[in-house]
JSON list of C-alpha atoms and ligand atoms in Angstrom, two decimals:
[
{"chain": "A", "resi": 434, "resn": "UNK", "atom": "CA", "xyz": [34.06, -14.93, 4.09]},
{"chain": "A", "resi": 435, "resn": "UNK", "atom": "CA", "xyz": [30.74, -17.49, 4.05]},
{"chain": "A", "resi": 436, "resn": "UNK", "atom": "CA", "xyz": [31.40, -20.59, 2.16]},
{"chain": "A", "resi": 437, "resn": "UNK", "atom": "CA", "xyz": [28.72, -20.47, -1.22]},
{"chain": "A", "resi": 438, "resn": "UNK", "atom": "CA", "xyz": [26.36, -23.45, -1.56]},
{"chain": "A", "resi": 439, "resn": "UNK", "atom": "CA", "xyz": [26.76, -26.06, -3.62]},
{"chain": "A", "resi": 440, "resn": "UNK", "atom": "CA", "xyz": [24.78, -28.99, -4.55]},
{"chain": "A", "resi": 441, "resn": "UNK", "atom": "CA", "xyz": [26.24, -31.09, -2.04]},
{"chain": "A", "resi": 442, "resn": "UNK", "atom": "CA", "xyz": [25.86, -28.32, 0.93]},
{"chain": "A", "resi": 443, "resn": "UNK", "atom": "CA", "xyz": [23.17, -29.77, 2.95]},
{"chain": "A", "resi": 444, "resn": "UNK", "atom": "CA", "xyz": [20.23, -27.33, 3.44]},
{"chain": "A", "resi": 445, "resn": "UNK", "atom": "CA", "xyz": [19.69, -25.25, 6.27]},
{"chain": "A", "resi": 446, "resn": "UNK", "atom": "CA", "xyz": [17.98, -26.31, 9.05]},
{"chain": "A", "resi": 447, "resn": "UNK", "atom": "CA", "xyz": [15.84, -23.75, 10.60]},
{"chain": "A", "resi": 448, "resn": "UNK", "atom": "CA", "xyz": [16.70, -23.73, 14.87]},
{"chain": "A", "resi": 449, "resn": "UNK", "atom": "CA", "xyz": [13.49, -24.52, 16.65]},
{"chain": "A", "resi": 450, "resn": "UNK", "atom": "CA", "xyz": [11.48, -21.64, 17.80]},
{"chain": "A", "resi": 451, "resn": "UNK", "atom": "CA", "xyz": [11.82, -21.35, 22.08]},
{"chain": "A", "resi": 452, "resn": "UNK", "atom": "CA", "xyz": [7.99, -22.11, 22.24]},
{"chain": "A", "resi": 453, "resn": "UNK", "atom": "CA", "xyz": [8.96, -25.54, 21.23]},
{"chain": "A", "resi": 454, "resn": "UNK", "atom": "CA", "xyz": [9.05, -27.87, 24.28]},
{"chain": "A", "resi": 455, "resn": "UNK", "atom": "CA", "xyz": [7.25, -25.58, 26.70]},
{"chain": "A", "resi": 456, "resn": "UNK", "atom": "CA", "xyz": [3.64, -25.64, 27.27]},
{"chain": "A", "resi": 457, "resn": "UNK", "atom": "CA", "xyz": [3.54, -22.54, 29.51]},
{"chain": "A", "resi": 458, "resn": "UNK", "atom": "CA", "xyz": [5.47, -20.98, 26.38]},
{"chain": "A", "resi": 459, "resn": "UNK", "atom": "CA", "xyz": [3.40, -22.28, 23.95]},
{"chain": "A", "resi": 460, "resn": "UNK", "atom": "CA", "xyz": [-0.18, -20.89, 25.06]},
{"chain": "A", "resi": 461, "resn": "UNK", "atom": "CA", "xyz": [1.81, -17.51, 25.09]},
{"chain": "A", "resi": 462, "resn": "UNK", "atom": "CA", "xyz": [2.52, -17.31, 21.44]},
{"chain": "A", "resi": 463, "resn": "UNK", "atom": "CA", "xyz": [-0.89, -18.80, 20.90]},
{"chain": "A", "resi": 464, "resn": "UNK", "atom": "CA", "xyz": [-2.38, -15.94, 22.13]},
{"chain": "A", "resi": 465, "resn": "UNK", "atom": "CA", "xyz": [0.02, -13.62, 21.19]},
{"chain": "A", "resi": 466, "resn": "UNK", "atom": "CA", "xyz": [-0.86, -14.91, 17.54]},
{"chain": "A", "resi": 467, "resn": "UNK", "atom": "CA", "xyz": [-4.02, -14.80, 18.14]},
{"chain": "A", "resi": 468, "resn": "UNK", "atom": "CA", "xyz": [-4.20, -10.95, 19.52]},
{"chain": "A", "resi": 469, "resn": "UNK", "atom": "CA", "xyz": [-1.92, -10.11, 16.17]},
{"chain": "A", "resi": 470, "resn": "UNK", "atom": "CA", "xyz": [-4.67, -11.39, 14.16]},
{"chain": "A", "resi": 471, "resn": "UNK", "atom": "CA", "xyz": [-6.61, -8.85, 15.20]},
{"chain": "A", "resi": 472, "resn": "UNK", "atom": "CA", "xyz": [-4.89, -6.33, 13.37]},
{"chain": "A", "resi": 473, "resn": "UNK", "atom": "CA", "xyz": [-2.80, -8.27, 10.85]},
{"chain": "A", "resi": 474, "resn": "UNK", "atom": "CA", "xyz": [-5.33, -8.53, 7.61]},
{"chain": "A", "resi": 475, "resn": "UNK", "atom": "CA", "xyz": [-2.67, -10.97, 6.51]},
{"chain": "A", "resi": 476, "resn": "UNK", "atom": "CA", "xyz": [-2.58, -13.53, 9.80]},
{"chain": "A", "resi": 477, "resn": "UNK", "atom": "CA", "xyz": [-3.94, -16.98, 8.95]},
{"chain": "A", "resi": 478, "resn": "UNK", "atom": "CA", "xyz": [-5.93, -16.33, 12.45]},
{"chain": "A", "resi": 479, "resn": "UNK", "atom": "CA", "xyz": [-7.51, -13.01, 11.12]},
{"chain": "A", "resi": 480, "resn": "UNK", "atom": "CA", "xyz": [-10.46, -14.94, 9.23]},
{"chain": "A", "resi": 481, "resn": "UNK", "atom": "CA", "xyz": [-11.09, -17.77, 11.48]},
{"chain": "A", "resi": 482, "resn": "UNK", "atom": "CA", "xyz": [-13.59, -20.94, 10.15]},
{"chain": "A", "resi": 483, "resn": "UNK", "atom": "CA", "xyz": [-16.49, -20.41, 13.09]},
{"chain": "A", "resi": 484, "resn": "UNK", "atom": "CA", "xyz": [-18.52, -23.57, 13.73]},
{"chain": "A", "resi": 485, "resn": "UNK", "atom": "CA", "xyz": [-21.98, -23.91, 15.67]},
{"chain": "A", "resi": 486, "resn": "UNK", "atom": "CA", "xyz": [-24.27, -26.90, 15.49]},
{"chain": "A", "resi": 487, "resn": "UNK", "atom": "CA", "xyz": [-27.51, -26.45, 12.50]},
{"chain": "A", "resi": 488, "resn": "UNK", "atom": "CA", "xyz": [-31.03, -26.19, 13.71]},
{"chain": "A", "resi": 489, "resn": "UNK", "atom": "CA", "xyz": [-30.84, -30.00, 11.62]},
{"chain": "A", "resi": 490, "resn": "UNK", "atom": "CA", "xyz": [-28.15, -30.75, 13.69]},
{"chain": "A", "resi": 491, "resn": "UNK", "atom": "CA", "xyz": [-25.28, -31.26, 11.46]},
{"chain": "A", "resi": 492, "resn": "UNK", "atom": "CA", "xyz": [-21.95, -28.84, 11.49]},
{"chain": "A", "resi": 493, "resn": "UNK", "atom": "CA", "xyz": [-21.90, -25.35, 10.41]},
{"chain": "A", "resi": 494, "resn": "UNK", "atom": "CA", "xyz": [-19.20, -23.67, 9.46]},
{"chain": "A", "resi": 495, "resn": "UNK", "atom": "CA", "xyz": [-18.73, -19.83, 8.11]},
{"chain": "A", "resi": 496, "resn": "UNK", "atom": "CA", "xyz": [-15.60, -17.04, 7.57]},
{"chain": "A", "resi": 497, "resn": "UNK", "atom": "CA", "xyz": [-15.37, -14.56, 10.91]},
{"chain": "A", "resi": 498, "resn": "UNK", "atom": "CA", "xyz": [-13.14, -11.86, 11.20]},
{"chain": "A", "resi": 499, "resn": "UNK", "atom": "CA", "xyz": [-11.76, -11.77, 14.71]},
{"chain": "A", "resi": 500, "resn": "UNK", "atom": "CA", "xyz": [-12.08, -8.89, 15.99]},
{"chain": "A", "resi": 501, "resn": "UNK", "atom": "CA", "xyz": [-10.84, -8.76, 19.85]},
{"chain": "A", "resi": 502, "resn": "UNK", "atom": "CA", "xyz": [-9.30, -11.73, 21.63]},
{"chain": "A", "resi": 503, "resn": "UNK", "atom": "CA", "xyz": [-8.69, -10.88, 26.21]},
{"chain": "A", "resi": 504, "resn": "UNK", "atom": "CA", "xyz": [-6.23, -13.92, 27.17]},
{"chain": "A", "resi": 505, "resn": "UNK", "atom": "CA", "xyz": [-7.20, -13.22, 30.67]},
{"chain": "A", "resi": 506, "resn": "UNK", "atom": "CA", "xyz": [-10.52, -13.41, 30.10]},
{"chain": "A", "resi": 507, "resn": "UNK", "atom": "CA", "xyz": [-10.18, -16.03, 27.72]},
{"chain": "A", "resi": 508, "resn": "UNK", "atom": "CA", "xyz": [-13.00, -14.86, 25.17]},
{"chain": "A", "resi": 509, "resn": "UNK", "atom": "CA", "xyz": [-12.39, -14.05, 21.41]},
{"chain": "A", "resi": 510, "resn": "UNK", "atom": "CA", "xyz": [-15.46, -11.33, 20.07]},
{"chain": "A", "resi": 511, "resn": "UNK", "atom": "CA", "xyz": [-16.99, -11.54, 16.55]},
{"chain": "A", "resi": 512, "resn": "UNK", "atom": "CA", "xyz": [-19.05, -8.92, 14.99]},
{"chain": "A", "resi": 513, "resn": "UNK", "atom": "CA", "xyz": [-22.57, -10.78, 13.51]},
{"chain": "A", "resi": 514, "resn": "UNK", "atom": "CA", "xyz": [-25.84, -9.69, 12.11]},
{"chain": "A", "resi": 515, "resn": "UNK", "atom": "CA", "xyz": [-28.42, -10.70, 14.65]},
{"chain": "A", "resi": 516, "resn": "UNK", "atom": "CA", "xyz": [-30.76, -12.21, 10.93]},
{"chain": "A", "resi": 517, "resn": "UNK", "atom": "CA", "xyz": [-28.17, -14.36, 10.32]},
{"chain": "A", "resi": 518, "resn": "UNK", "atom": "CA", "xyz": [-29.05, -18.03, 10.84]},
{"chain": "A", "resi": 519, "resn": "UNK", "atom": "CA", "xyz": [-25.70, -18.55, 13.02]},
{"chain": "A", "resi": 520, "resn": "UNK", "atom": "CA", "xyz": [-26.93, -16.01, 15.51]},
{"chain": "A", "resi": 521, "resn": "UNK", "atom": "CA", "xyz": [-30.81, -18.15, 16.21]},
{"chain": "A", "resi": 522, "resn": "UNK", "atom": "CA", "xyz": [-28.00, -21.58, 15.98]},
{"chain": "A", "resi": 523, "resn": "UNK", "atom": "CA", "xyz": [-25.96, -19.94, 18.74]},
{"chain": "A", "resi": 524, "resn": "UNK", "atom": "CA", "xyz": [-28.82, -19.48, 21.23]},
{"chain": "A", "resi": 525, "resn": "UNK", "atom": "CA", "xyz": [-30.43, -22.43, 20.68]},
{"chain": "A", "resi": 526, "resn": "UNK", "atom": "CA", "xyz": [-26.96, -24.08, 20.79]},
{"chain": "A", "resi": 527, "resn": "UNK", "atom": "CA", "xyz": [-24.14, -22.22, 22.34]},
{"chain": "A", "resi": 528, "resn": "UNK", "atom": "CA", "xyz": [-21.39, -24.86, 21.52]},
{"chain": "A", "resi": 529, "resn": "UNK", "atom": "CA", "xyz": [-19.16, -22.63, 19.19]},
{"chain": "A", "resi": 530, "resn": "UNK", "atom": "CA", "xyz": [-15.67, -23.70, 17.65]},
{"chain": "A", "resi": 531, "resn": "UNK", "atom": "CA", "xyz": [-13.06, -21.89, 15.98]},
{"chain": "A", "resi": 532, "resn": "UNK", "atom": "CA", "xyz": [-10.41, -22.54, 13.83]},
{"chain": "A", "resi": 533, "resn": "UNK", "atom": "CA", "xyz": [-7.70, -20.85, 11.80]},
{"chain": "A", "resi": 534, "resn": "UNK", "atom": "CA", "xyz": [-4.10, -22.06, 10.07]},
{"chain": "A", "resi": 535, "resn": "UNK", "atom": "CA", "xyz": [-0.98, -19.66, 9.46]},
{"chain": "A", "resi": 536, "resn": "UNK", "atom": "CA", "xyz": [0.70, -21.28, 6.37]},
{"chain": "A", "resi": 537, "resn": "UNK", "atom": "CA", "xyz": [3.74, -19.21, 6.92]},
{"chain": "A", "resi": 538, "resn": "UNK", "atom": "CA", "xyz": [3.71, -20.06, 10.99]},
{"chain": "A", "resi": 539, "resn": "UNK", "atom": "CA", "xyz": [2.86, -23.85, 10.42]},
{"chain": "A", "resi": 540, "resn": "UNK", "atom": "CA", "xyz": [0.60, -23.60, 12.99]},
{"chain": "A", "resi": 541, "resn": "UNK", "atom": "CA", "xyz": [-2.75, -24.52, 13.85]},
{"chain": "A", "resi": 542, "resn": "UNK", "atom": "CA", "xyz": [-5.05, -23.15, 15.96]},
{"chain": "A", "resi": 543, "resn": "UNK", "atom": "CA", "xyz": [-8.71, -24.86, 17.63]},
{"chain": "A", "resi": 544, "resn": "UNK", "atom": "CA", "xyz": [-10.45, -23.52, 20.30]},
{"chain": "A", "resi": 545, "resn": "UNK", "atom": "CA", "xyz": [-13.62, -24.67, 21.84]},
{"chain": "A", "resi": 546, "resn": "UNK", "atom": "CA", "xyz": [-16.63, -23.21, 23.88]},
{"chain": "A", "resi": 547, "resn": "UNK", "atom": "CA", "xyz": [-19.77, -21.67, 24.19]},
{"chain": "A", "resi": 548, "resn": "UNK", "atom": "CA", "xyz": [-21.09, -18.26, 21.74]},
{"chain": "A", "resi": 549, "resn": "UNK", "atom": "CA", "xyz": [-22.46, -15.65, 24.21]},
{"chain": "A", "resi": 550, "resn": "UNK", "atom": "CA", "xyz": [-24.97, -13.71, 21.42]},
{"chain": "A", "resi": 551, "resn": "UNK", "atom": "CA", "xyz": [-24.17, -9.49, 22.57]},
{"chain": "A", "resi": 552, "resn": "UNK", "atom": "CA", "xyz": [-26.74, -7.11, 21.05]},
{"chain": "A", "resi": 553, "resn": "UNK", "atom": "CA", "xyz": [-27.70, -4.48, 23.47]},
{"chain": "A", "resi": 554, "resn": "UNK", "atom": "CA", "xyz": [-24.67, -4.33, 25.34]},
{"chain": "A", "resi": 555, "resn": "UNK", "atom": "CA", "xyz": [-22.42, -1.11, 26.56]},
{"chain": "A", "resi": 556, "resn": "UNK", "atom": "CA", "xyz": [-19.86, -2.71, 24.57]},
{"chain": "A", "resi": 557, "resn": "UNK", "atom": "CA", "xyz": [-21.88, -3.77, 21.89]},
{"chain": "A", "resi": 558, "resn": "UNK", "atom": "CA", "xyz": [-22.93, 0.37, 21.36]},
{"chain": "A", "resi": 559, "resn": "UNK", "atom": "CA", "xyz": [-19.40, 0.98, 21.97]},
{"chain": "A", "resi": 560, "resn": "UNK", "atom": "CA", "xyz": [-18.37, -1.13, 18.98]},
{"chain": "A", "resi": 561, "resn": "UNK", "atom": "CA", "xyz": [-21.02, -0.16, 16.94]},
{"chain": "A", "resi": 562, "resn": "UNK", "atom": "CA", "xyz": [-20.26, 3.47, 17.07]},
{"chain": "A", "resi": 563, "resn": "UNK", "atom": "CA", "xyz": [-16.61, 3.17, 16.60]},
{"chain": "A", "resi": 564, "resn": "UNK", "atom": "CA", "xyz": [-17.11, 1.48, 13.28]},
{"chain": "A", "resi": 565, "resn": "UNK", "atom": "CA", "xyz": [-17.03, 3.14, 10.16]},
{"chain": "A", "resi": 566, "resn": "UNK", "atom": "CA", "xyz": [-20.58, 3.74, 7.79]},
{"chain": "A", "resi": 567, "resn": "UNK", "atom": "CA", "xyz": [-18.47, 1.55, 5.39]},
{"chain": "A", "resi": 568, "resn": "UNK", "atom": "CA", "xyz": [-18.92, -0.92, 7.47]},
{"chain": "A", "resi": 569, "resn": "UNK", "atom": "CA", "xyz": [-21.59, -0.29, 9.29]},
{"chain": "A", "resi": 570, "resn": "UNK", "atom": "CA", "xyz": [-24.01, -0.64, 5.52]},
{"chain": "A", "resi": 571, "resn": "UNK", "atom": "CA", "xyz": [-23.81, -4.24, 5.79]},
{"chain": "A", "resi": 572, "resn": "UNK", "atom": "CA", "xyz": [-26.22, -3.56, 8.74]},
{"chain": "A", "resi": 573, "resn": "UNK", "atom": "CA", "xyz": [-28.49, -1.92, 6.82]},
{"chain": "A", "resi": 574, "resn": "UNK", "atom": "CA", "xyz": [-29.83, -4.20, 4.23]},
{"chain": "A", "resi": 575, "resn": "UNK", "atom": "CA", "xyz": [-32.89, -5.15, 4.32]},
{"chain": "A", "resi": 576, "resn": "UNK", "atom": "CA", "xyz": [-32.97, -8.53, 3.43]},
{"chain": "A", "resi": 577, "resn": "UNK", "atom": "CA", "xyz": [-31.18, -10.66, 6.24]},
{"chain": "A", "resi": 578, "resn": "UNK", "atom": "CA", "xyz": [-28.07, -12.86, 5.66]},
{"chain": "A", "resi": 579, "resn": "UNK", "atom": "CA", "xyz": [-29.12, -15.77, 3.47]},
{"chain": "A", "resi": 580, "resn": "UNK", "atom": "CA", "xyz": [-32.51, -14.35, 3.04]},
{"chain": "A", "resi": 581, "resn": "UNK", "atom": "CA", "xyz": [-33.41, -16.26, -0.98]},
{"chain": "A", "resi": 582, "resn": "UNK", "atom": "CA", "xyz": [-32.96, -13.16, -3.58]},
{"chain": "A", "resi": 583, "resn": "UNK", "atom": "CA", "xyz": [-35.49, -13.06, -6.94]},
{"chain": "A", "resi": 584, "resn": "UNK", "atom": "CA", "xyz": [-31.80, -11.80, -8.78]},
{"chain": "A", "resi": 585, "resn": "UNK", "atom": "CA", "xyz": [-28.52, -11.22, -7.65]},
{"chain": "A", "resi": 586, "resn": "UNK", "atom": "CA", "xyz": [-27.64, -8.29, -5.30]},
{"chain": "A", "resi": 587, "resn": "UNK", "atom": "CA", "xyz": [-25.18, -7.52, -2.78]},
{"chain": "A", "resi": 588, "resn": "UNK", "atom": "CA", "xyz": [-24.30, -4.35, -0.96]},
{"chain": "A", "resi": 589, "resn": "UNK", "atom": "CA", "xyz": [-21.22, -2.32, -2.03]},
{"chain": "A", "resi": 590, "resn": "UNK", "atom": "CA", "xyz": [-20.59, 0.63, -0.57]},
{"chain": "A", "resi": 591, "resn": "UNK", "atom": "CA", "xyz": [-19.97, 3.85, -1.80]},
{"chain": "A", "resi": 592, "resn": "UNK", "atom": "CA", "xyz": [-16.16, 5.20, -0.67]},
{"chain": "A", "resi": 593, "resn": "UNK", "atom": "CA", "xyz": [-17.65, 8.24, 0.81]},
{"chain": "A", "resi": 594, "resn": "UNK", "atom": "CA", "xyz": [-20.33, 6.10, 2.66]},
{"chain": "A", "resi": 595, "resn": "UNK", "atom": "CA", "xyz": [-23.05, 8.20, 5.20]},
{"chain": "A", "resi": 596, "resn": "UNK", "atom": "CA", "xyz": [-25.42, 6.46, 6.74]},
{"chain": "A", "resi": 597, "resn": "UNK", "atom": "CA", "xyz": [-28.11, 8.87, 7.94]},
{"chain": "A", "resi": 598, "resn": "UNK", "atom": "CA", "xyz": [-30.10, 8.67, 11.25]},
{"chain": "A", "resi": 599, "resn": "UNK", "atom": "CA", "xyz": [-32.54, 6.50, 10.33]},
{"chain": "A", "resi": 600, "resn": "UNK", "atom": "CA", "xyz": [-30.81, 4.23, 8.49]},
{"chain": "A", "resi": 601, "resn": "UNK", "atom": "CA", "xyz": [-28.36, 4.51, 11.08]},
{"chain": "A", "resi": 602, "resn": "UNK", "atom": "CA", "xyz": [-30.81, 3.14, 13.78]},
{"chain": "A", "resi": 603, "resn": "UNK", "atom": "CA", "xyz": [-32.18, 0.59, 12.45]},
{"chain": "A", "resi": 604, "resn": "UNK", "atom": "CA", "xyz": [-29.09, -0.83, 11.25]},
{"chain": "A", "resi": 605, "resn": "UNK", "atom": "CA", "xyz": [-28.17, -0.88, 14.85]},
{"chain": "A", "resi": 606, "resn": "UNK", "atom": "CA", "xyz": [-30.59, -3.17, 16.01]},
{"chain": "A", "resi": 607, "resn": "UNK", "atom": "CA", "xyz": [-29.26, -5.94, 13.15]},
{"chain": "A", "resi": 608, "resn": "UNK", "atom": "CA", "xyz": [-25.81, -5.43, 14.78]},
{"chain": "A", "resi": 609, "resn": "UNK", "atom": "CA", "xyz": [-24.27, -7.75, 17.39]},
{"chain": "A", "resi": 610, "resn": "UNK", "atom": "CA", "xyz": [-20.98, -9.18, 18.90]},
{"chain": "A", "resi": 611, "resn": "UNK", "atom": "CA", "xyz": [-20.89, -12.84, 19.44]},
{"chain": "A", "resi": 612, "resn": "UNK", "atom": "CA", "xyz": [-17.97, -13.58, 22.33]},
{"chain": "A", "resi": 613, "resn": "UNK", "atom": "CA", "xyz": [-16.54, -16.98, 21.98]},
{"chain": "A", "resi": 614, "resn": "UNK", "atom": "CA", "xyz": [-15.42, -18.06, 25.91]},
{"chain": "A", "resi": 615, "resn": "UNK", "atom": "CA", "xyz": [-12.74, -20.47, 25.50]},
{"chain": "A", "resi": 616, "resn": "UNK", "atom": "CA", "xyz": [-13.01, -24.14, 27.19]},
{"chain": "A", "resi": 617, "resn": "UNK", "atom": "CA", "xyz": [-10.28, -25.30, 25.14]},
{"chain": "A", "resi": 618, "resn": "UNK", "atom": "CA", "xyz": [-7.23, -24.04, 22.98]},
{"chain": "A", "resi": 619, "resn": "UNK", "atom": "CA", "xyz": [-5.76, -27.29, 20.85]},
{"chain": "A", "resi": 620, "resn": "UNK", "atom": "CA", "xyz": [-2.56, -26.05, 19.36]},
{"chain": "A", "resi": 621, "resn": "UNK", "atom": "CA", "xyz": [-0.89, -28.08, 16.42]},
{"chain": "A", "resi": 622, "resn": "UNK", "atom": "CA", "xyz": [2.37, -27.16, 15.33]},
{"chain": "A", "resi": 623, "resn": "UNK", "atom": "CA", "xyz": [4.52, -28.26, 11.77]},
{"chain": "A", "resi": 624, "resn": "UNK", "atom": "CA", "xyz": [7.97, -28.85, 12.47]},
{"chain": "A", "resi": 625, "resn": "UNK", "atom": "CA", "xyz": [11.36, -30.84, 10.29]},
{"chain": "A", "resi": 626, "resn": "UNK", "atom": "CA", "xyz": [12.07, -31.14, 14.01]},
{"chain": "A", "resi": 627, "resn": "UNK", "atom": "CA", "xyz": [9.10, -33.09, 14.70]},
{"chain": "A", "resi": 628, "resn": "UNK", "atom": "CA", "xyz": [5.87, -32.19, 15.01]},
{"chain": "A", "resi": 629, "resn": "UNK", "atom": "CA", "xyz": [4.23, -30.90, 17.99]},
{"chain": "A", "resi": 630, "resn": "UNK", "atom": "CA", "xyz": [0.58, -30.79, 19.78]},
{"chain": "A", "resi": 631, "resn": "UNK", "atom": "CA", "xyz": [-0.46, -29.24, 22.94]},
{"chain": "A", "resi": 632, "resn": "UNK", "atom": "CA", "xyz": [-4.02, -28.97, 24.43]},
{"chain": "A", "resi": 633, "resn": "UNK", "atom": "CA", "xyz": [-4.73, -26.70, 27.01]},
{"chain": "A", "resi": 634, "resn": "UNK", "atom": "CA", "xyz": [-8.14, -26.00, 28.95]},
{"chain": "A", "resi": 635, "resn": "UNK", "atom": "CA", "xyz": [-9.92, -24.72, 31.96]},
{"chain": "A", "resi": 636, "resn": "UNK", "atom": "CA", "xyz": [-11.59, -26.99, 34.25]},
{"chain": "A", "resi": 637, "resn": "UNK", "atom": "CA", "xyz": [-12.48, -24.69, 37.25]},
{"chain": "A", "resi": 638, "resn": "UNK", "atom": "CA", "xyz": [-11.16, -22.19, 36.33]},
{"chain": "A", "resi": 639, "resn": "UNK", "atom": "CA", "xyz": [-7.25, -23.69, 36.41]},
{"chain": "A", "resi": 640, "resn": "UNK", "atom": "CA", "xyz": [-5.20, -24.13, 33.56]},
{"chain": "A", "resi": 641, "resn": "UNK", "atom": "CA", "xyz": [-4.33, -28.41, 32.36]},
{"chain": "A", "resi": 642, "resn": "UNK", "atom": "CA", "xyz": [-1.81, -28.10, 29.82]},
{"chain": "A", "resi": 643, "resn": "UNK", "atom": "CA", "xyz": [-0.37, -31.30, 28.09]},
{"chain": "A", "resi": 644, "resn": "UNK", "atom": "CA", "xyz": [1.31, -32.17, 24.68]},
{"chain": "A", "resi": 645, "resn": "UNK", "atom": "CA", "xyz": [-1.09, -34.50, 22.51]},
{"chain": "A", "resi": 646, "resn": "UNK", "atom": "CA", "xyz": [0.27, -36.92, 20.07]},
{"chain": "A", "resi": 647, "resn": "UNK", "atom": "CA", "xyz": [-0.19, -34.52, 16.45]},
{"chain": "B", "resi": 1343, "resn": "LIG", "atom": "C1", "xyz": [-13.48, -13.27, 4.44]},
{"chain": "B", "resi": 1343, "resn": "LIG", "atom": "C2", "xyz": [-15.17, -13.02, 5.44]},
{"chain": "B", "resi": 1343, "resn": "LIG", "atom": "C3", "xyz": [-15.30, -12.35, 6.62]},
{"chain": "B", "resi": 1343, "resn": "LIG", "atom": "C4", "xyz": [-16.19, -12.65, 7.19]},
{"chain": "B", "resi": 1343, "resn": "LIG", "atom": "N1", "xyz": [-16.56, -12.32, 8.42]},
{"chain": "B", "resi": 1343, "resn": "LIG", "atom": "C5", "xyz": [-17.62, -12.12, 8.88]},
{"chain": "B", "resi": 1343, "resn": "LIG", "atom": "C6", "xyz": [-17.91, -11.75, 9.93]},
{"chain": "B", "resi": 1343, "resn": "LIG", "atom": "O1", "xyz": [-16.91, -11.04, 10.27]},
{"chain": "B", "resi": 1343, "resn": "LIG", "atom": "N2", "xyz": [-18.95, -11.55, 10.91]},
{"chain": "B", "resi": 1343, "resn": "LIG", "atom": "C7", "xyz": [-19.85, -12.35, 10.12]},
{"chain": "B", "resi": 1343, "resn": "LIG", "atom": "O2", "xyz": [-21.58, -12.66, 10.51]},
{"chain": "B", "resi": 1343, "resn": "LIG", "atom": "N3", "xyz": [-20.02, -12.98, 8.86]},
{"chain": "B", "resi": 1343, "resn": "LIG", "atom": "C8", "xyz": [-18.75, -12.78, 8.16]},
{"chain": "B", "resi": 1343, "resn": "LIG", "atom": "N4", "xyz": [-18.58, -13.76, 6.76]},
{"chain": "B", "resi": 1343, "resn": "LIG", "atom": "C9", "xyz": [-19.38, -13.90, 6.47]},
{"chain": "B", "resi": 1343, "resn": "LIG", "atom": "C10", "xyz": [-19.97, -15.41, 7.03]},
{"chain": "B", "resi": 1343, "resn": "LIG", "atom": "O3", "xyz": [-18.62, -15.95, 6.23]},
{"chain": "B", "resi": 1343, "resn": "LIG", "atom": "C11", "xyz": [-21.24, -16.29, 6.23]},
{"chain": "B", "resi": 1343, "resn": "LIG", "atom": "O4", "xyz": [-20.89, -15.58, 5.18]},
{"chain": "B", "resi": 1343, "resn": "LIG", "atom": "C12", "xyz": [-22.46, -15.30, 6.89]},
{"chain": "B", "resi": 1343, "resn": "LIG", "atom": "O5", "xyz": [-21.86, -14.88, 8.12]},
{"chain": "B", "resi": 1343, "resn": "LIG", "atom": "C13", "xyz": [-23.48, -16.01, 7.10]},
{"chain": "B", "resi": 1343, "resn": "LIG", "atom": "O6", "xyz": [-23.29, -17.13, 7.41]},
{"chain": "B", "resi": 1343, "resn": "LIG", "atom": "P1", "xyz": [-24.72, -18.31, 8.51]},
{"chain": "B", "resi": 1343, "resn": "LIG", "atom": "O7", "xyz": [-25.77, -18.46, 7.70]},
{"chain": "B", "resi": 1343, "resn": "LIG", "atom": "O8", "xyz": [-23.97, -19.26, 8.70]},
{"chain": "B", "resi": 1343, "resn": "LIG", "atom": "O9", "xyz": [-24.75, -16.62, 9.92]},
{"chain": "B", "resi": 1343, "resn": "LIG", "atom": "C14", "xyz": [-17.35, -13.25, 5.85]},
{"chain": "B", "resi": 1343, "resn": "LIG", "atom": "C15", "xyz": [-16.99, -14.09, 4.74]},
{"chain": "B", "resi": 1343, "resn": "LIG", "atom": "C16", "xyz": [-15.87, -14.00, 4.50]},
{"chain": "B", "resi": 1343, "resn": "LIG", "atom": "C17", "xyz": [-15.74, -14.33, 2.99]}
]
């Protein structure tokens, strides 16, 4: 029989998660969260805030959908329009950072590394050919992202959209992948028992894991 909660019953304090005081488990948990976010649209890590150094030297951020995570290679992958300012910024200065916060998990992940713009690889071709026309249409727009328009406009793909072959060929030229080669993963976990912060980096390819003050 369960005791009914009264005003004097202390609130139940949830147990700490298994990774709480374990750096290796923390890192595994971080990779798992990122990996799940590629298919879970409600994850706080699905649309990451990706930062580059602007052409004028100021920080520039934008949301980007996390498409693929490779924990062994330590890479994240995004899709982008090669005509966008971010691609120019990342070509000139490949320093890149991605940030996400999951409200239900009370977890912040911040990744720093170097960007690679990848327009013509076999992988980029594969991603393009397996993409729905509804997604490809964004890359078929004559205006480049950030172009000044004389009136408000934006693509609105019909449900049954088909790109004809010439349009698809032109659109392919605007499509690229952005790879983030991770050099540092900063992990912040808020918890009633005490917050935790950990930092993971791979100098010379070997893992350096340590706790930091949150
Ligand atoms: C939820 C959301 C997801 C987005 N996903 C992407 C994306 O995956 N790739 C991308 O290039 N832009 C994406 N955008 C648009 C960018 O945030 C940004 O506005 C655009 O890429 C131009 O950025 P730039 O001028 O810094 O290059 C997304 C925007 C939102 C609101």
